[in-house]
Short mmCIF file of C-alpha atoms and ligand atoms in Angstrom, two decimals:
data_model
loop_
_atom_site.label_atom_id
_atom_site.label_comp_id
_atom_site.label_asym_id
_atom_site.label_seq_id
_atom_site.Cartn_x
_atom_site.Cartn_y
_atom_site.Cartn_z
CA UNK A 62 -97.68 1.76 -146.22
CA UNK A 63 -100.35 0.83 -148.40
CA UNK A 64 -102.63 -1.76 -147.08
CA UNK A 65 -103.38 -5.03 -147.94
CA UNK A 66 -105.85 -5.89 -150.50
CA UNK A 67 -108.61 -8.49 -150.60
CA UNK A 68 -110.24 -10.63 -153.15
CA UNK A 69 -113.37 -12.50 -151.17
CA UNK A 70 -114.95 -10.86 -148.67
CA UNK A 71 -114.96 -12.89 -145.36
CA UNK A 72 -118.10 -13.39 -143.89
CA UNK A 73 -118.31 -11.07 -140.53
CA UNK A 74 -120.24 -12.18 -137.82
CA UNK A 75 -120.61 -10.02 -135.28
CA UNK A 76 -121.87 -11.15 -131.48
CA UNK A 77 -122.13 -9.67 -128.17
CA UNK A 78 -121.27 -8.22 -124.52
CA UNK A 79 -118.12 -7.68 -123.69
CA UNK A 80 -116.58 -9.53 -126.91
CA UNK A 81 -118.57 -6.95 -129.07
CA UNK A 82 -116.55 -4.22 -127.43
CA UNK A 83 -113.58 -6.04 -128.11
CA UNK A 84 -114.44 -7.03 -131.74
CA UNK A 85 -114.86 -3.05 -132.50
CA UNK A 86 -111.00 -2.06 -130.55
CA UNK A 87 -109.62 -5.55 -132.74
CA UNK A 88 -110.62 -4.19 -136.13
CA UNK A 89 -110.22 -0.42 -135.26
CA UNK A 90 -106.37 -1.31 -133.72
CA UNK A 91 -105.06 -4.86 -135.52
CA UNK A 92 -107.35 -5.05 -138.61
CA UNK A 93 -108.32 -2.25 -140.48
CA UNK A 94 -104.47 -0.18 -140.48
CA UNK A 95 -103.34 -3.01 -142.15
CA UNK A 96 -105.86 -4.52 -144.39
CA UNK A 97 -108.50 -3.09 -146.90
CA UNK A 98 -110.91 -5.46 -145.12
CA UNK A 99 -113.55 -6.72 -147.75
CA UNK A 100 -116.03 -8.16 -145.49
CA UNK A 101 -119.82 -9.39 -145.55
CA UNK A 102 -121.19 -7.99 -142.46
CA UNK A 103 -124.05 -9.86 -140.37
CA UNK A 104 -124.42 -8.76 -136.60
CA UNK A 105 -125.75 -11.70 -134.72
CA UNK A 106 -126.09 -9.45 -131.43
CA UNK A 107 -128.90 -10.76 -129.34
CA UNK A 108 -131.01 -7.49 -130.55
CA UNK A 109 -130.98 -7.95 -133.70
CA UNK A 110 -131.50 -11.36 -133.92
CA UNK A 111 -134.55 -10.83 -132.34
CA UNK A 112 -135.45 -8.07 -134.53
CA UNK A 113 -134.24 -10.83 -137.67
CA UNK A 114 -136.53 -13.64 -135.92
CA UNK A 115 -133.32 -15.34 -136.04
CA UNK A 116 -132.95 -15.11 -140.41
CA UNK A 117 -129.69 -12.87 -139.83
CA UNK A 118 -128.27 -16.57 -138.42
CA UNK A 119 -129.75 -18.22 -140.91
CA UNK A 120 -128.33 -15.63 -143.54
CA UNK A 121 -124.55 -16.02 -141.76
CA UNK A 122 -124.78 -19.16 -142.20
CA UNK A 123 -125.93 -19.54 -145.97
CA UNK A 124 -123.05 -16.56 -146.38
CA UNK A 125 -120.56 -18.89 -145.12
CA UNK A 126 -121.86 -21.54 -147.25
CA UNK A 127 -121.42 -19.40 -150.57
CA UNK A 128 -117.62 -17.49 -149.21
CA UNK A 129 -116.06 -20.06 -147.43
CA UNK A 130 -114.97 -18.75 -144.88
CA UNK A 131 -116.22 -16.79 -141.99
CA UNK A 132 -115.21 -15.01 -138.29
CA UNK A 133 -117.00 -14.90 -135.49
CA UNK A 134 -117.50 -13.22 -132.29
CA UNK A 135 -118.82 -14.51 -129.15
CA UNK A 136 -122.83 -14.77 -129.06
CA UNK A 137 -125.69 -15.00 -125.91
CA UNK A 138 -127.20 -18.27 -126.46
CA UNK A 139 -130.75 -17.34 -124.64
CA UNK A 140 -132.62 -18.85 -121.16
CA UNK A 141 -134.94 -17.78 -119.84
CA UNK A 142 -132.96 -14.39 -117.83
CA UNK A 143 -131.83 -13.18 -121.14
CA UNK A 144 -135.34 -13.20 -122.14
CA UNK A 145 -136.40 -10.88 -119.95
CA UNK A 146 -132.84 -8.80 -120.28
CA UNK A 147 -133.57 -8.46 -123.95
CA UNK A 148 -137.37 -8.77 -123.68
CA UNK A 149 -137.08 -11.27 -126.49
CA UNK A 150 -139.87 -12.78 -128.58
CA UNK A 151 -138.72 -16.23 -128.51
CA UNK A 152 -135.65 -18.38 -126.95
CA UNK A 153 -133.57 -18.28 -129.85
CA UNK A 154 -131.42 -21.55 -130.45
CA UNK A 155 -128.19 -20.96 -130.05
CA UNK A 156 -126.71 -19.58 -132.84
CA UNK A 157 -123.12 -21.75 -132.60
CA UNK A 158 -125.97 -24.89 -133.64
CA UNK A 159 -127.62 -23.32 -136.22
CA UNK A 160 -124.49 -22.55 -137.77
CA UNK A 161 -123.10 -25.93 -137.18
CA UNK A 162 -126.10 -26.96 -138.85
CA UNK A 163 -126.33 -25.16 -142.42
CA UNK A 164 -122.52 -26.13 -142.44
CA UNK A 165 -122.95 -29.63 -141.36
CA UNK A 166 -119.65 -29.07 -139.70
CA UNK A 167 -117.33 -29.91 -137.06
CA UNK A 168 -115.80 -28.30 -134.04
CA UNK A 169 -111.66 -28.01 -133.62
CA UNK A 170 -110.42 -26.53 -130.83
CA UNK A 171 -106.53 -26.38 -130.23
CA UNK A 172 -104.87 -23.96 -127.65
CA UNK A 173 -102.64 -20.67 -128.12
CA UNK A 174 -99.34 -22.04 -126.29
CA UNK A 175 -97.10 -19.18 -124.94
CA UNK A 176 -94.22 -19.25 -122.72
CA UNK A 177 -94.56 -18.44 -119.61
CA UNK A 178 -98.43 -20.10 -119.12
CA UNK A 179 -97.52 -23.96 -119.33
CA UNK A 180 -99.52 -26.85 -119.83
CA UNK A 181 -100.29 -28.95 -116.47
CA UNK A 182 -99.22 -31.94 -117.86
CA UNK A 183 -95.81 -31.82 -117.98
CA UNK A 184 -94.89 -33.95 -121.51
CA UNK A 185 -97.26 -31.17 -123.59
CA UNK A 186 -95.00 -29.66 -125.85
CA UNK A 187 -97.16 -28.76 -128.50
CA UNK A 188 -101.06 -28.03 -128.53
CA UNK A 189 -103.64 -31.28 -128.73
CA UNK A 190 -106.80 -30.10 -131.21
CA UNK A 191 -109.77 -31.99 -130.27
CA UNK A 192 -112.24 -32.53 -132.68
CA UNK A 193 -115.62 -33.21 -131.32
CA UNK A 194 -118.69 -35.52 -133.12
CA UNK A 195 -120.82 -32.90 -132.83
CA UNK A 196 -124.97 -34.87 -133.93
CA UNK A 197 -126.02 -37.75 -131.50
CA UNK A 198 -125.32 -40.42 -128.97
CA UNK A 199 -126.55 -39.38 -125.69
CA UNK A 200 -127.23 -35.69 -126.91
CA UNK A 201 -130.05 -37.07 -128.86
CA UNK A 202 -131.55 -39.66 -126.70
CA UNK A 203 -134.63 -41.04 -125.54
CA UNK A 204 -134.70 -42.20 -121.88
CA UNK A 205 -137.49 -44.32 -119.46
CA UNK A 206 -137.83 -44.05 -115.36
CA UNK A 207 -138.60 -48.18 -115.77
CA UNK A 208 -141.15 -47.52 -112.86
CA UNK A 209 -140.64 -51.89 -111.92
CA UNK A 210 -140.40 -55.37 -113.05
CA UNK A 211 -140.76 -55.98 -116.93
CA UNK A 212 -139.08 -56.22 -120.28
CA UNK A 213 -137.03 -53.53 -122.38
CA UNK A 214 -136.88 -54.56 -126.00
CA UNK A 215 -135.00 -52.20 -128.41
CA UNK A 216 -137.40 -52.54 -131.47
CA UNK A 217 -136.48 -51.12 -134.82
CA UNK A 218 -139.25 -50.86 -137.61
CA UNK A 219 -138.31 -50.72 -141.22
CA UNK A 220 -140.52 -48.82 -144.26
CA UNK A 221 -141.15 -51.73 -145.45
CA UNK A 222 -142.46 -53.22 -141.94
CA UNK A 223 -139.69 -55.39 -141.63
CA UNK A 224 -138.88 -55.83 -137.63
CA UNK A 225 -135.70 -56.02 -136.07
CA UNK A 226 -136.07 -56.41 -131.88
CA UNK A 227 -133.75 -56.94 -129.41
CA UNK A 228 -134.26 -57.31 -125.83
CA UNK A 229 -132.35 -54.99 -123.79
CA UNK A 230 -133.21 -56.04 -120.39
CA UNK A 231 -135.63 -57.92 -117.81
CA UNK A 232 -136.39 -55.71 -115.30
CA UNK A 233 -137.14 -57.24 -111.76
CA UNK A 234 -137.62 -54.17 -110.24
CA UNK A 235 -137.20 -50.64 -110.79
CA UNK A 236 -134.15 -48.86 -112.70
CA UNK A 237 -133.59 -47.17 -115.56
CA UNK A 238 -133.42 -47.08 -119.58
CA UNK A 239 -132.06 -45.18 -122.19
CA UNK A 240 -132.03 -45.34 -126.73
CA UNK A 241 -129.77 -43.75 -128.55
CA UNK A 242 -128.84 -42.89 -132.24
CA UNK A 243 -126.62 -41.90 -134.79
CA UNK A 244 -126.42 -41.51 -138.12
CA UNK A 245 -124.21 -42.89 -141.01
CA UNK A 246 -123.94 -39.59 -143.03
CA UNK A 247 -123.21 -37.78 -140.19
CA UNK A 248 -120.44 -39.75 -139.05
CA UNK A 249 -119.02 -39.66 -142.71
CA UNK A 250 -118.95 -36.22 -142.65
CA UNK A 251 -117.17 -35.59 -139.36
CA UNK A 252 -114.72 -38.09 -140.52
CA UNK A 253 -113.79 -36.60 -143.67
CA UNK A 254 -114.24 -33.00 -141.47
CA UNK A 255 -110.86 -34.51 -139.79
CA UNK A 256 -109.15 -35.60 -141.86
CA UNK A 257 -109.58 -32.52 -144.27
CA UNK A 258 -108.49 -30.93 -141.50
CA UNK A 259 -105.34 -33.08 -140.20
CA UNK A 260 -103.99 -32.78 -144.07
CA UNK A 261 -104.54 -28.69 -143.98
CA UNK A 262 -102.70 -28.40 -140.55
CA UNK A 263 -100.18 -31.12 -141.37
CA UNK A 264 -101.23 -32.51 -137.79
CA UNK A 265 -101.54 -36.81 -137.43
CA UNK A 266 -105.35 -37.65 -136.65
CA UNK A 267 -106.26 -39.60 -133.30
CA UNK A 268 -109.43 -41.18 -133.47
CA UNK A 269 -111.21 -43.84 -130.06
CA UNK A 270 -114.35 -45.62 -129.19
CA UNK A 271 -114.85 -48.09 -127.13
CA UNK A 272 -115.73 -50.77 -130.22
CA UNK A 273 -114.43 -53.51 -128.26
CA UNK A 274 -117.41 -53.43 -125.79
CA UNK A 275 -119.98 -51.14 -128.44
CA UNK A 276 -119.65 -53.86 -130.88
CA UNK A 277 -122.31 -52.44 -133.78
CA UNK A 278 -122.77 -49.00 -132.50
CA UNK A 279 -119.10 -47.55 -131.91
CA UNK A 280 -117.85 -49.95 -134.35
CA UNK A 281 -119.42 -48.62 -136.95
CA UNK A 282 -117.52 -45.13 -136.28
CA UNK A 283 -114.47 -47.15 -136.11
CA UNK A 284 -115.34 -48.60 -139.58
CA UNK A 285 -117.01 -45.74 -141.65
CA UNK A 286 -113.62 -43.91 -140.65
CA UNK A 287 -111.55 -46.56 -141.80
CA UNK A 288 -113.38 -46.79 -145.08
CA UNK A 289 -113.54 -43.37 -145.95
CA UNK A 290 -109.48 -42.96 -144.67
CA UNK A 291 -108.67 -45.77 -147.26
CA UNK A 292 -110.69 -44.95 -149.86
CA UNK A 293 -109.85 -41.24 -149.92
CA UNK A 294 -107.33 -40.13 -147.72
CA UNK A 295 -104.39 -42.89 -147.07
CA UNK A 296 -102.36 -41.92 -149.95
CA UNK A 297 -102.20 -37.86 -149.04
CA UNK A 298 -101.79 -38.66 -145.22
CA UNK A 299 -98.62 -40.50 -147.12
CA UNK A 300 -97.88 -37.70 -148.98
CA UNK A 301 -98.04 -35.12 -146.13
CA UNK A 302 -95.98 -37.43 -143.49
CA UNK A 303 -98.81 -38.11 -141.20
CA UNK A 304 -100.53 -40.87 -139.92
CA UNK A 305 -104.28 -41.46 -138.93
CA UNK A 306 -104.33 -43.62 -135.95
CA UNK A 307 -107.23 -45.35 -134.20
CA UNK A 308 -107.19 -46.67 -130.61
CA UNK A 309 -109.70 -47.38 -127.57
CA UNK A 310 -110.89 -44.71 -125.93
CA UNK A 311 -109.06 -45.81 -122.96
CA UNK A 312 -105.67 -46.44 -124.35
CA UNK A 313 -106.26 -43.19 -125.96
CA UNK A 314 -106.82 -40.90 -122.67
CA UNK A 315 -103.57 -43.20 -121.34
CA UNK A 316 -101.25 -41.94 -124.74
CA UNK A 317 -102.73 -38.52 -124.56
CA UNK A 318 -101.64 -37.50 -120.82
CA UNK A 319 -97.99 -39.05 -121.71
CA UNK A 320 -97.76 -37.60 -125.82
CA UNK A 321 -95.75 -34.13 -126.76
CA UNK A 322 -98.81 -33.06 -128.12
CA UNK A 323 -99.34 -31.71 -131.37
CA UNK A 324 -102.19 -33.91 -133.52
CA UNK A 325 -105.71 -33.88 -133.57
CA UNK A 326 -107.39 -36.23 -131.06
CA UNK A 327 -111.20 -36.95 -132.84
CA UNK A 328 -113.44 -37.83 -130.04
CA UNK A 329 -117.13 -38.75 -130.53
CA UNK A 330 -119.75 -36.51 -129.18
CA UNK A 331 -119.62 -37.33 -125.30
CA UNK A 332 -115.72 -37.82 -125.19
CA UNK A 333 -115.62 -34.58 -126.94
CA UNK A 334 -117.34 -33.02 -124.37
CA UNK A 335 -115.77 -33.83 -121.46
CA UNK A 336 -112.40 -34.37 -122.71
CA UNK A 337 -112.23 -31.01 -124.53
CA UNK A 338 -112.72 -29.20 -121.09
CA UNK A 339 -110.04 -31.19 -119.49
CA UNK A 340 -107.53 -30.47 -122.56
CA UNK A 341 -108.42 -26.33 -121.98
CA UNK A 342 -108.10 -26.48 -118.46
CA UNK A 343 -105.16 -28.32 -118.60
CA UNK A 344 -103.60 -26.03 -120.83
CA UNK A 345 -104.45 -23.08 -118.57
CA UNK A 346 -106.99 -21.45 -120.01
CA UNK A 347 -110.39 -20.94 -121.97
CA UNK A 348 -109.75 -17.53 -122.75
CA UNK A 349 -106.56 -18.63 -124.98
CA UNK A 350 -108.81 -21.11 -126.54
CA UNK A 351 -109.42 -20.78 -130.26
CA UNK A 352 -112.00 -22.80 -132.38
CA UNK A 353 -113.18 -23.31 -136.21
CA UNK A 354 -116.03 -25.20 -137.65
CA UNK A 355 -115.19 -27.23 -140.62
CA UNK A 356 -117.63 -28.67 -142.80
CA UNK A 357 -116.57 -32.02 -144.95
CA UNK A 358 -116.86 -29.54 -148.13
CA UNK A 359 -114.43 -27.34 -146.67
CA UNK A 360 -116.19 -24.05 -145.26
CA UNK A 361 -114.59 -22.49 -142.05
CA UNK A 362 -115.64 -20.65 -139.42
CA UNK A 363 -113.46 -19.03 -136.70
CA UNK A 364 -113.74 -18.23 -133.40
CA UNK A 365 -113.10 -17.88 -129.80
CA UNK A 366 -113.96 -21.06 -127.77
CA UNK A 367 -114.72 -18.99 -124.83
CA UNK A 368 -118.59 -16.99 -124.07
CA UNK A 369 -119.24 -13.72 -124.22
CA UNK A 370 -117.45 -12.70 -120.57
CA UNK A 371 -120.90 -11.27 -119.26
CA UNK A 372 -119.50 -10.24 -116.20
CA UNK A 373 -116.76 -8.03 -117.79
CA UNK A 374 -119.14 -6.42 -119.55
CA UNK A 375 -121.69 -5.79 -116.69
CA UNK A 376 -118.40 -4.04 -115.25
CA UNK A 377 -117.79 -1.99 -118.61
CA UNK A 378 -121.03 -1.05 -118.61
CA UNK A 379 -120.66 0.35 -114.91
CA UNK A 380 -117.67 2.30 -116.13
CA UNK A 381 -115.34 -0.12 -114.58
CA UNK A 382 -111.88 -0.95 -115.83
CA UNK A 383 -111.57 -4.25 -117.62
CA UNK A 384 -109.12 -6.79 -118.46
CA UNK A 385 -110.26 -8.95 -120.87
CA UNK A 386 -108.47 -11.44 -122.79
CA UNK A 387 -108.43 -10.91 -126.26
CA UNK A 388 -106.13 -13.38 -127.87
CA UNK A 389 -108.79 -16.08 -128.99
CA UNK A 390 -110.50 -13.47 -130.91
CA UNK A 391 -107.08 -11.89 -132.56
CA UNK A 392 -106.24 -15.62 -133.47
CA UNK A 393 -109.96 -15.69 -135.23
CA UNK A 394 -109.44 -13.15 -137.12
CA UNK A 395 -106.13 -14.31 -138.00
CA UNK A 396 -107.19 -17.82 -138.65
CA UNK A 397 -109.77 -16.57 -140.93
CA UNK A 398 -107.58 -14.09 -142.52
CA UNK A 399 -104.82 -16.62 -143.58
CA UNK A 400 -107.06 -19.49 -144.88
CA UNK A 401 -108.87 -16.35 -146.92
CA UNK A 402 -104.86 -15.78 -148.08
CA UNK A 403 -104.86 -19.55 -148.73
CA UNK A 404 -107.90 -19.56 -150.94
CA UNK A 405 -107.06 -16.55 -153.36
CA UNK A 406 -103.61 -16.94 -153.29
CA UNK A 407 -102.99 -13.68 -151.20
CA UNK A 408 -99.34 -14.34 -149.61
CA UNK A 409 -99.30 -10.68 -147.74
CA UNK A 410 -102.60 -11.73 -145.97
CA UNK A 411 -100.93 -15.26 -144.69
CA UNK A 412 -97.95 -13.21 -143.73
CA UNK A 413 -99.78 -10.24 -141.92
CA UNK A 414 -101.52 -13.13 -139.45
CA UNK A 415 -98.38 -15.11 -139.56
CA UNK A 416 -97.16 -11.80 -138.02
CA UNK A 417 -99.70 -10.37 -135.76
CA UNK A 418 -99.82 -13.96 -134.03
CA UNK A 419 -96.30 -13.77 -133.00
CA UNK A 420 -96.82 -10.09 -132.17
CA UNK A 421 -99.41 -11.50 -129.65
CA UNK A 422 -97.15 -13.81 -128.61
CA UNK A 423 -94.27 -11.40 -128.31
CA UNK A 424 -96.72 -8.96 -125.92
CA UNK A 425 -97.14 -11.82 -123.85
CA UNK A 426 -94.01 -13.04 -123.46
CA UNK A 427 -92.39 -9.77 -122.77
CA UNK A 428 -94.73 -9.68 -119.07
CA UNK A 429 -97.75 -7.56 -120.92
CA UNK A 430 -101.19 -9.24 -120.07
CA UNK A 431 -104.90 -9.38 -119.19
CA UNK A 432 -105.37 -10.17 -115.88
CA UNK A 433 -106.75 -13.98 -116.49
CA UNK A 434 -102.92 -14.56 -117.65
CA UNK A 435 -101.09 -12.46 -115.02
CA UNK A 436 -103.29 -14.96 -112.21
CA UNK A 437 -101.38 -17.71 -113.96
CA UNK A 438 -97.91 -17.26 -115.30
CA UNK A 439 -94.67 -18.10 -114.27
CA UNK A 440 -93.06 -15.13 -115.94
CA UNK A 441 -91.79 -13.09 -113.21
CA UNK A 442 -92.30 -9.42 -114.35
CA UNK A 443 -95.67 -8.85 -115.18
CA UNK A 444 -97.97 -5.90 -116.07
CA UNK A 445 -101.53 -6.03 -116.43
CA UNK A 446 -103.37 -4.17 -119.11
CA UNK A 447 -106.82 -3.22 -119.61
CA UNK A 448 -108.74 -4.66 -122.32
CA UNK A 449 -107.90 -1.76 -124.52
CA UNK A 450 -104.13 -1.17 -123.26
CA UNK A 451 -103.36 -4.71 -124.12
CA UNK A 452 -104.61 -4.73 -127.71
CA UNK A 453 -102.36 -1.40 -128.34
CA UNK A 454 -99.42 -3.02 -126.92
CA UNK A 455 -100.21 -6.18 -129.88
CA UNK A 456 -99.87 -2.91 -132.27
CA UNK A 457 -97.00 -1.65 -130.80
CA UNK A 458 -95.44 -4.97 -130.65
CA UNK A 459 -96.56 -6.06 -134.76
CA UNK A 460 -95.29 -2.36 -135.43
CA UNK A 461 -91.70 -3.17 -134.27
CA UNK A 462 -91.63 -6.72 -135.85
P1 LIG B 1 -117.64 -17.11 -120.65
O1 LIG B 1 -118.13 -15.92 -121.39
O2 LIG B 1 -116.69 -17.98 -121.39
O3 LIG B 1 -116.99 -16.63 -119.29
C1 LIG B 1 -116.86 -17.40 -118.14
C2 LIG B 1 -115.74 -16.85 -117.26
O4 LIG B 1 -114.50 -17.28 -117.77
C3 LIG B 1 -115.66 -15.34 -117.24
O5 LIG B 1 -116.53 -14.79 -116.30
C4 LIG B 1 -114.20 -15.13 -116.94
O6 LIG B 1 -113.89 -15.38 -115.58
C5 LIG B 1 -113.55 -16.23 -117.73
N1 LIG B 1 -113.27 -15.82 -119.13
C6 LIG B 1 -113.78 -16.35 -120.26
N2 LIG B 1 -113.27 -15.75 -121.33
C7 LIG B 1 -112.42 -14.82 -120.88
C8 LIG B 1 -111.59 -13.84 -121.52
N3 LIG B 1 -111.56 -13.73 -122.84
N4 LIG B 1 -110.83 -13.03 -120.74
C9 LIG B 1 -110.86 -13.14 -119.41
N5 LIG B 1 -111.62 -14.04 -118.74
C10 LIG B 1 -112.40 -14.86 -119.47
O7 LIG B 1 -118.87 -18.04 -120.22
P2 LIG B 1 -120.26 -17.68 -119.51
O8 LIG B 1 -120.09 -16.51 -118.61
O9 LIG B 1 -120.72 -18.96 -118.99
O10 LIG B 1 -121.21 -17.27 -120.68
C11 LIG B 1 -121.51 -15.92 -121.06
C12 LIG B 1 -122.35 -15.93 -122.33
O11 LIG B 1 -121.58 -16.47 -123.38
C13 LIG B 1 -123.60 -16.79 -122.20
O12 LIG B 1 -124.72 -16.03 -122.62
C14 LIG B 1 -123.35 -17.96 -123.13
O13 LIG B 1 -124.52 -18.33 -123.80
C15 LIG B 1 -122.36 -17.39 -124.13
N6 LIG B 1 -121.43 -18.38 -124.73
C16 LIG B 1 -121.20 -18.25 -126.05
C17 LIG B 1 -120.30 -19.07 -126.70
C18 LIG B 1 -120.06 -18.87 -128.16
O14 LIG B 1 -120.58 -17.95 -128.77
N7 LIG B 1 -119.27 -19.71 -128.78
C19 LIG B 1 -119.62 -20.04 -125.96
C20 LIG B 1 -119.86 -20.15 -124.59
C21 LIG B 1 -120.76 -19.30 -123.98
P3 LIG B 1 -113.90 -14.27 -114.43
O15 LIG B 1 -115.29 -13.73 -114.38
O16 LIG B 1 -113.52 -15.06 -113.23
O17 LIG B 1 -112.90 -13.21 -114.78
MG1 LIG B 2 -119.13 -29.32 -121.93
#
């Protein structure tokens, strides 16, 4: 069979540990058979990007800027144990921000559903993609001990000297104090980020704050949204048959927990947070997690929501047998694969993910898992498979599709 041909390369970012090992058996098993992979290689492993001084992010980055569209494996953002594990000249940032910020992008992360591992919440039907603010709020604040009795004044200073002041507080004793920011432009971009991507999923947008109580701060989220949505997007939500919806944060949680599922719930940076951990959780796992960074000018990045699994790999490294989950990382590859297909009008590459996703799907369904997944199911024949075994059966499965 011959294989499938490319047009743009797809910016290739390699990472580490045990999803390194994993990226090589992917490509060697799933990818390379099938496709004539064009790609633009830049290994973000901790090593070199300490030999790099960090530029190979940097260089990623810009790559993804000028391609469009990039996949990426798992990475060690460093503290202070992986600096003396990779005897590292500095504490490089973390390589998921950097990113984030060449591409000025935002963060969706939607669950792989399979039967056989269901949701917690009984009403899920279909997978909820949360879209997290990803610049500000509390993430970027400034915060006082107030050490006793006095006055907080919030005091803004303009260029031109002009003084706006508020008075936050009279203190008559100790307690506490805290300033926070954000910025128009960066709201406007995560807001067209969404609704780019609720129009290129064909997914309804949810969007809360708490602008009833927040009545300058989160309103202007809930306004700069609304502007932008009329201005630009209300007629092609039409168009496409889906709605953009705003709510309270509140009533939001309250219409999430009793929804089917299936839209894009846009929470702002906190929310995000927190609510994006109780959406994996609740939909069994982080390991079947995906995630892709989408900046307002439409640049992608793919990826596994999940680390690096350090303690697999501390296993591997032993010698030991391991059963790692691979299906976020098949699922980036195939999420960058198809929107490459998407791009250059390559319909064999949007069919070859259509198809290795269900063979995924297929392998799991017929009882043959990691580990992670056989702790959870409710199939009742199950076998567990190594790392390695399980990514075989995928072939075995795609071959017979
Ligand atoms: P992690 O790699 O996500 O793993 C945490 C635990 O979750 C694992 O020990 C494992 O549990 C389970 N797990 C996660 N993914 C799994 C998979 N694919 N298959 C099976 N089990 C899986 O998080 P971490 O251990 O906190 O972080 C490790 C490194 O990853 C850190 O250096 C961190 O900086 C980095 N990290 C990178 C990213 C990124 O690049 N986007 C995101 C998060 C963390 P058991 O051990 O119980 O089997
Ligand atoms: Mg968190």
């Amino acid at each position: 069979m011959e294989k499938i041909k490319m047009k743009t390369p797809i910016v290739e970012m390699d990472g580490d540990e045990m999803t390194r090992i994993l990226w090589k058996i992917i490509k060697d098993e799933l990818i390379c058979p099938y496709i004539d992979l064009k790609s633009e290689y830049y290994d973000l492993g901790l090593a070199n990007r300490n030999a790099t001084n960090d530029q190979v992010t940097i260089d990623s980055a810009n790559a993804n800027k000028k391609y469009g569209v990039a996949v990426k494996c798992a990475t060690i953002t460093p503290n202070a144990a992986r600096m003396t594990e990779y005897d590292l000249k500095e504490m490089w940032k973390s390589p998921n921000g950097t990113i984030r910020a060449i591409l000025d992008g935002t963060v969706f992360r939607a669950p792989i559903t399979v039967k056989g591992i269901e949701p917690y919440v009984r009403t899920w039907k279909k997978p909820i993609t949360i879209a997290r603010h990803a610049y500000g709020d509390v993430y970027k604040n400034v915060e006082i001990d107030v050490p006793g009795p006095g006055k907080a004044e919030l005091v803004f200073t303009g260029e031109d000297g002009e003084e706006l002041r508020e008075t936050v507080f009279d203190f008559k004793g100790p307690g506490v104090l805290q300033g926070m920011h954000n910025i128009d432009k960066s709201i406007a971009s995560f807001a067209r980020s969404c609704f780019n991507y609720a129009l290129d999923t064909k997914q309804d947008l949810w969007f809360a704050t708490k602008d009833t109580i927040s009545k300058k701060y989160d309103h202007t989220f809930k306004d700069i949204f609304q502007e932008i949505f009329d201005a630009e997007y209300k007629e092609r939500f039409e168009k496409a048959g889906i709605v953009y919806f705003y709510t309270l944060i509140d009533d939001a949680v309250a219409r999430v927990m009793k929804s089917e599922g299936g839209f894009i719930w846009a929470c702002k940076n906190y929310d995000g947070d927190v609510m994006s951990d109780m959406i994996s959780s609740a939909f069994g796992s982080l390991a079947m997690m995906t995630s892709v960074l989408v900046s307002p000018d439409g640049k992608y990045e793919y990826e596994a929501a999940h680390g690096t699994v350090q303690r697999h790999y501390y296993k591997y490294l032993k010698g030991e047998e391991t059963s790692t989950n691979s299906v976020a990382t098949i699922f980036a590859w195939t999420g960058a694969l198809r929107k490459r297909g998407e791009l250059d009008d390559i319909p064999e590459l949007m069919r070859f993910s259509d198809r290795l996703e269900k063979a995924v799907i297929a392998t799991i369904e017929s009882g043959k898992m990691t580990k992670d997944l056989a702790l959870i199911t409710s199939l009742p024949d199950v076998t567990v498979l190594n790392s390695e075994d399980f990514i075989k059966a995928v072939r075995a499965t795609y071959e017979m599709l």
